[in-house]
CSV table of C-alpha atoms in Angstrom, one decimal:
chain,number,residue,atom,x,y,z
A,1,UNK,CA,16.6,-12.7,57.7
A,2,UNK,CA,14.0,-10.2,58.9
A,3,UNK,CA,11.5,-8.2,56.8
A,4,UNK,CA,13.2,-4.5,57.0
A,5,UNK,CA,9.4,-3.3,57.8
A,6,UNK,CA,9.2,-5.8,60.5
A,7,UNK,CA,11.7,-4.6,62.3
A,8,UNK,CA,11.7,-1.0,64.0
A,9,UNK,CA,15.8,-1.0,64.4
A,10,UNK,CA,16.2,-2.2,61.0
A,11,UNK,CA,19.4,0.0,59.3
A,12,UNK,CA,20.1,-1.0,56.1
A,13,UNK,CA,20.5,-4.8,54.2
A,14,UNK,CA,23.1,-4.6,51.3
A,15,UNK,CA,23.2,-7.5,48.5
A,16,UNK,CA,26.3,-9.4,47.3
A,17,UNK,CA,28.6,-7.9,49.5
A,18,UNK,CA,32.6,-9.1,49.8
A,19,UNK,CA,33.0,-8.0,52.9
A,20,UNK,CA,32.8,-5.3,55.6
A,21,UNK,CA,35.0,-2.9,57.1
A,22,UNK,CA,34.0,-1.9,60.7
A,23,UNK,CA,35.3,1.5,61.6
A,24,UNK,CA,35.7,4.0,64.4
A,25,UNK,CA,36.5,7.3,64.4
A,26,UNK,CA,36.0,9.4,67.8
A,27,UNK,CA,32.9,9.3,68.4
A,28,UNK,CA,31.3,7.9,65.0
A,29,UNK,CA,30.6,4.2,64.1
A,30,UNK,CA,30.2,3.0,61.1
A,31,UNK,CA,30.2,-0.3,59.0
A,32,UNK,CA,31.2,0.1,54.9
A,33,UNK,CA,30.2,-3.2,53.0
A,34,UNK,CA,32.7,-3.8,50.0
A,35,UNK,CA,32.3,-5.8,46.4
A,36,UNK,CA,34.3,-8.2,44.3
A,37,UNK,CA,35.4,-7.0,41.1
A,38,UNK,CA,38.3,-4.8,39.3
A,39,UNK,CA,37.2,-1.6,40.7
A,40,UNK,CA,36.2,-2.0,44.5
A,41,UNK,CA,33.2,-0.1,45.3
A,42,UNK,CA,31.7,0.3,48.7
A,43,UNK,CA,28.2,1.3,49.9
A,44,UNK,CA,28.9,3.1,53.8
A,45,UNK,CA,26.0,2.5,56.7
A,46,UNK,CA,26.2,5.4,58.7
A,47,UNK,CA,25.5,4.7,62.4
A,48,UNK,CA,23.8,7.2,64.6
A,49,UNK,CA,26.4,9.6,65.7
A,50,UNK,CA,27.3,10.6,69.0
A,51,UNK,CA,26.8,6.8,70.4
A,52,UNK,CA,29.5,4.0,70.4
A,53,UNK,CA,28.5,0.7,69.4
A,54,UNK,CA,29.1,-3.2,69.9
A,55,UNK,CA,29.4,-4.8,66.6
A,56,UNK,CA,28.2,-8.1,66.5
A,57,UNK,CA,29.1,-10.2,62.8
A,58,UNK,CA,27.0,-13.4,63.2
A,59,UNK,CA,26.2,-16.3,60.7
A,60,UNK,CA,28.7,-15.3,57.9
A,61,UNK,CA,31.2,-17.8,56.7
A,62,UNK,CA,34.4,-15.6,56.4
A,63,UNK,CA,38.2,-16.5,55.2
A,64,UNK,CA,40.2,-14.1,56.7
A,65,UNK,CA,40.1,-10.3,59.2
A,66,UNK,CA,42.4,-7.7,59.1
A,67,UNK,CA,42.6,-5.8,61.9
A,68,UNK,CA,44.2,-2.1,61.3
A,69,UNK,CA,43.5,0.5,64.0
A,70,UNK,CA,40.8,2.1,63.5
A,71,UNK,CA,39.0,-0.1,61.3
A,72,UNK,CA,38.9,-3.7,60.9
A,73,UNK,CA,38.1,-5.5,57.5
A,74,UNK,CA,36.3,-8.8,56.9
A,75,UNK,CA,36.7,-10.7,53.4
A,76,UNK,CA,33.9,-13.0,53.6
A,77,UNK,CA,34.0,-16.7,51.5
A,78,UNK,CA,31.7,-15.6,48.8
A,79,UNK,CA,28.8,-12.9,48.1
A,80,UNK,CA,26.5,-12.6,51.0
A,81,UNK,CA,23.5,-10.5,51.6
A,82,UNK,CA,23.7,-8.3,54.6
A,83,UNK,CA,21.2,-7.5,56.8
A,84,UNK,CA,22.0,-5.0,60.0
A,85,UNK,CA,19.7,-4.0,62.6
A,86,UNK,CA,20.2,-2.0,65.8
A,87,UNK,CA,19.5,-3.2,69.0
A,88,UNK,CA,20.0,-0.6,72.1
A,89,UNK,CA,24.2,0.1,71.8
A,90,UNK,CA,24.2,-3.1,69.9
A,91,UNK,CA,24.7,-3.4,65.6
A,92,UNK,CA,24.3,-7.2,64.7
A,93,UNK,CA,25.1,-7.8,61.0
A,94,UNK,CA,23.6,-10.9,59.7
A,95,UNK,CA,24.4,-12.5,56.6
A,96,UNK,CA,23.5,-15.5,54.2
A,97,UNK,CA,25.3,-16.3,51.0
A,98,UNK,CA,23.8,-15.1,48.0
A,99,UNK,CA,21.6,-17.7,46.3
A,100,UNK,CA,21.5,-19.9,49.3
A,101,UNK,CA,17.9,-18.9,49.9
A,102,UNK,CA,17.3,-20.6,46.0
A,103,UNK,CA,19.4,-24.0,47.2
A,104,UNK,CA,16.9,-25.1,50.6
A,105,UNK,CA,14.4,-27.0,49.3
């Protein structure tokens, strides 16, 4: 993934993350990353307002997405680190399981 300072539309990276929930609300966008555990806790990523984006989830192994109007919620298959960056009308969320960085030799 791409150093934050590297990147000019870099929005936020998030580590050990669940899942996501992608949500819409008139004219707001915004993607809430959620964590394993008895109490679920959440840590929101607030996307500009006034502009509608494209949400683009790539290279994140995920088990199963609920879809429930306005939001839509992905339970990934373990922990991953997140990574999201802007890109024109575009938010790309890329993520790689936690300790997977550790494991290529």
């Amino acid at each position: 993934m791409a150093e934050s300072a590297d990147n000019p539309n870099f929005a936020a990276t998030i580590k050990n993350a669940a899942g996501i929930i992608l949500g819409v609300t008139e004219n707001r966008t915004w993607i809430e990353a959620f964590f394993e555990g008895d109490l679920m806790h959440t840590k929101t990523v607030d996307l500009p307002a006034g502009k509608m984006f494209d949400i683009y989830i790539e290279e994140i192994p995920h088990k199963t997405t609920v879809y429930e109007h306005p939001r839509t919620m992905i339970f990934f298959d373990g922990p991953c680190d997140l990574e999201i960056t802007l890109d024109g009308n575009k938010a790309i969320v890329m993520g790689l399981q936690s300790g997977e960085e550790s494991q290529t030799v």
